[in-house]
Amino acid sequence: MMSELVWYYVDVHQQRQGPVSAAEVADAYARGDTTGDCLAWREGLADWVPLAQFRDELGLAAPATPAPVLTPAPAYATYAPPAAALPKSNRG
């Protein structure tokens, strides 16, 4: 359940937002305007802390597992050039 405390948070553009309600912080998170790494503060806290620490309190969805970073294959493969055809030995 979201509290009626006054909240402040830092958005992805490093701008402080607030005072806002807990619901507004959760909405900003859902829109991607802030992330779990961004700092937040609410009444009762001594310091700003990462928003992710309030995931349960604000009902924030857990961050999606990032997709693995794939390196695209080159358009062509780099192989050593084939050895020149060796002349057939004279067997005779």
CSV table of C-alpha atoms in Angstrom, one decimal:
chain,number,residue,atom,x,y,z
A,1,MET,CA,0.0,0.0,0.0
A,2,MET,CA,1.3,3.4,-0.9
A,3,SER,CA,1.8,5.9,1.8
A,4,GLU,CA,0.7,9.6,1.8
A,5,LEU,CA,4.3,10.7,2.4
A,6,VAL,CA,5.9,13.5,0.3
A,7,TRP,CA,8.5,12.1,-2.1
A,8,TYR,CA,11.3,13.6,-4.2
A,9,TYR,CA,13.2,11.7,-6.9
A,10,VAL,CA,15.9,12.3,-9.5
A,11,ASP,CA,14.8,11.6,-13.1
A,12,VAL,CA,16.8,10.1,-15.9
A,13,HIS,CA,17.9,13.6,-16.9
A,14,GLN,CA,19.4,14.2,-13.5
A,15,GLN,CA,16.6,16.7,-12.6
A,16,ARG,CA,15.0,16.6,-9.1
A,17,GLN,CA,11.3,16.1,-9.1
A,18,GLY,CA,8.9,16.7,-6.3
A,19,PRO,CA,7.2,17.1,-4.0
A,20,VAL,CA,5.1,14.3,-5.4
A,21,SER,CA,3.0,11.4,-4.1
A,22,ALA,CA,4.1,7.8,-3.9
A,23,ALA,CA,1.8,7.1,-6.8
A,24,GLU,CA,3.5,9.7,-9.0
A,25,VAL,CA,6.9,8.2,-8.3
A,26,ALA,CA,5.6,4.8,-9.3
A,27,ASP,CA,4.1,6.3,-12.4
A,28,ALA,CA,7.4,8.0,-13.3
A,29,TYR,CA,9.2,4.6,-12.8
A,30,ALA,CA,6.6,2.8,-15.0
A,31,ARG,CA,7.1,5.4,-17.8
A,32,GLY,CA,10.9,5.1,-17.6
A,33,ASP,CA,11.2,8.7,-16.4
A,34,THR,CA,13.2,7.4,-13.4
A,35,THR,CA,15.0,4.1,-12.7
A,36,GLY,CA,15.9,2.0,-9.7
A,37,ASP,CA,19.4,3.5,-9.8
A,38,CYS,CA,18.1,7.0,-9.6
A,39,LEU,CA,18.0,8.6,-6.1
A,40,ALA,CA,14.9,9.2,-4.1
A,41,TRP,CA,14.0,10.7,-0.8
A,42,ARG,CA,10.8,10.8,1.3
A,43,GLU,CA,9.9,12.2,4.7
A,44,GLY,CA,11.6,10.2,7.4
A,45,LEU,CA,14.8,9.5,5.6
A,46,ALA,CA,18.1,11.1,6.5
A,47,ASP,CA,19.7,10.7,3.0
A,48,TRP,CA,18.8,10.1,-0.6
A,49,VAL,CA,18.9,6.5,-1.6
A,50,PRO,CA,18.5,4.5,-4.8
A,51,LEU,CA,14.8,4.2,-5.8
A,52,ALA,CA,15.2,0.4,-6.0
A,53,GLN,CA,15.3,0.3,-2.2
A,54,PHE,CA,11.6,1.3,-2.2
A,55,ARG,CA,10.5,-1.3,-4.8
A,56,ASP,CA,8.1,-3.1,-2.3
A,57,GLU,CA,6.9,0.1,-0.6
A,58,LEU,CA,6.0,1.7,-3.9
A,59,GLY,CA,4.9,-1.5,-5.7
A,60,LEU,CA,7.5,-1.1,-8.4
A,61,ALA,CA,7.9,-3.9,-10.8
A,62,ALA,CA,11.2,-5.7,-10.7
A,63,PRO,CA,13.4,-4.6,-13.5
A,64,ALA,CA,13.4,-6.8,-16.5
A,65,THR,CA,16.4,-9.1,-17.0
A,66,PRO,CA,18.4,-7.3,-19.6
A,67,ALA,CA,18.8,-9.2,-22.9
A,68,PRO,CA,22.3,-10.4,-23.5
A,69,VAL,CA,24.4,-8.2,-25.6
A,70,LEU,CA,25.1,-10.0,-28.8
A,71,THR,CA,27.9,-9.1,-31.1
A,72,PRO,CA,26.8,-9.3,-34.7
A,73,ALA,CA,28.6,-11.7,-37.0
A,74,PRO,CA,30.7,-10.0,-39.7
A,75,ALA,CA,29.1,-9.9,-43.1
A,76,TYR,CA,31.8,-12.1,-44.3
A,77,ALA,CA,34.0,-14.6,-42.6
A,78,THR,CA,37.7,-14.1,-42.4
A,79,TYR,CA,39.5,-17.2,-43.4
A,80,ALA,CA,43.0,-17.8,-44.6
A,81,PRO,CA,43.0,-18.0,-48.4
A,82,PRO,CA,43.1,-21.6,-49.7
A,83,ALA,CA,46.5,-23.0,-50.4
A,84,ALA,CA,47.3,-23.0,-54.1
A,85,ALA,CA,46.6,-26.4,-55.6
A,86,LEU,CA,49.7,-28.3,-55.4
A,87,PRO,CA,50.9,-29.9,-58.7
A,88,LYS,CA,50.5,-33.6,-58.9
A,89,SER,CA,53.7,-35.3,-58.4
A,90,ASN,CA,55.1,-37.3,-61.2
A,91,ARG,CA,54.9,-40.9,-60.3
A,92,GLY,CA,56.7,-42.7,-62.8
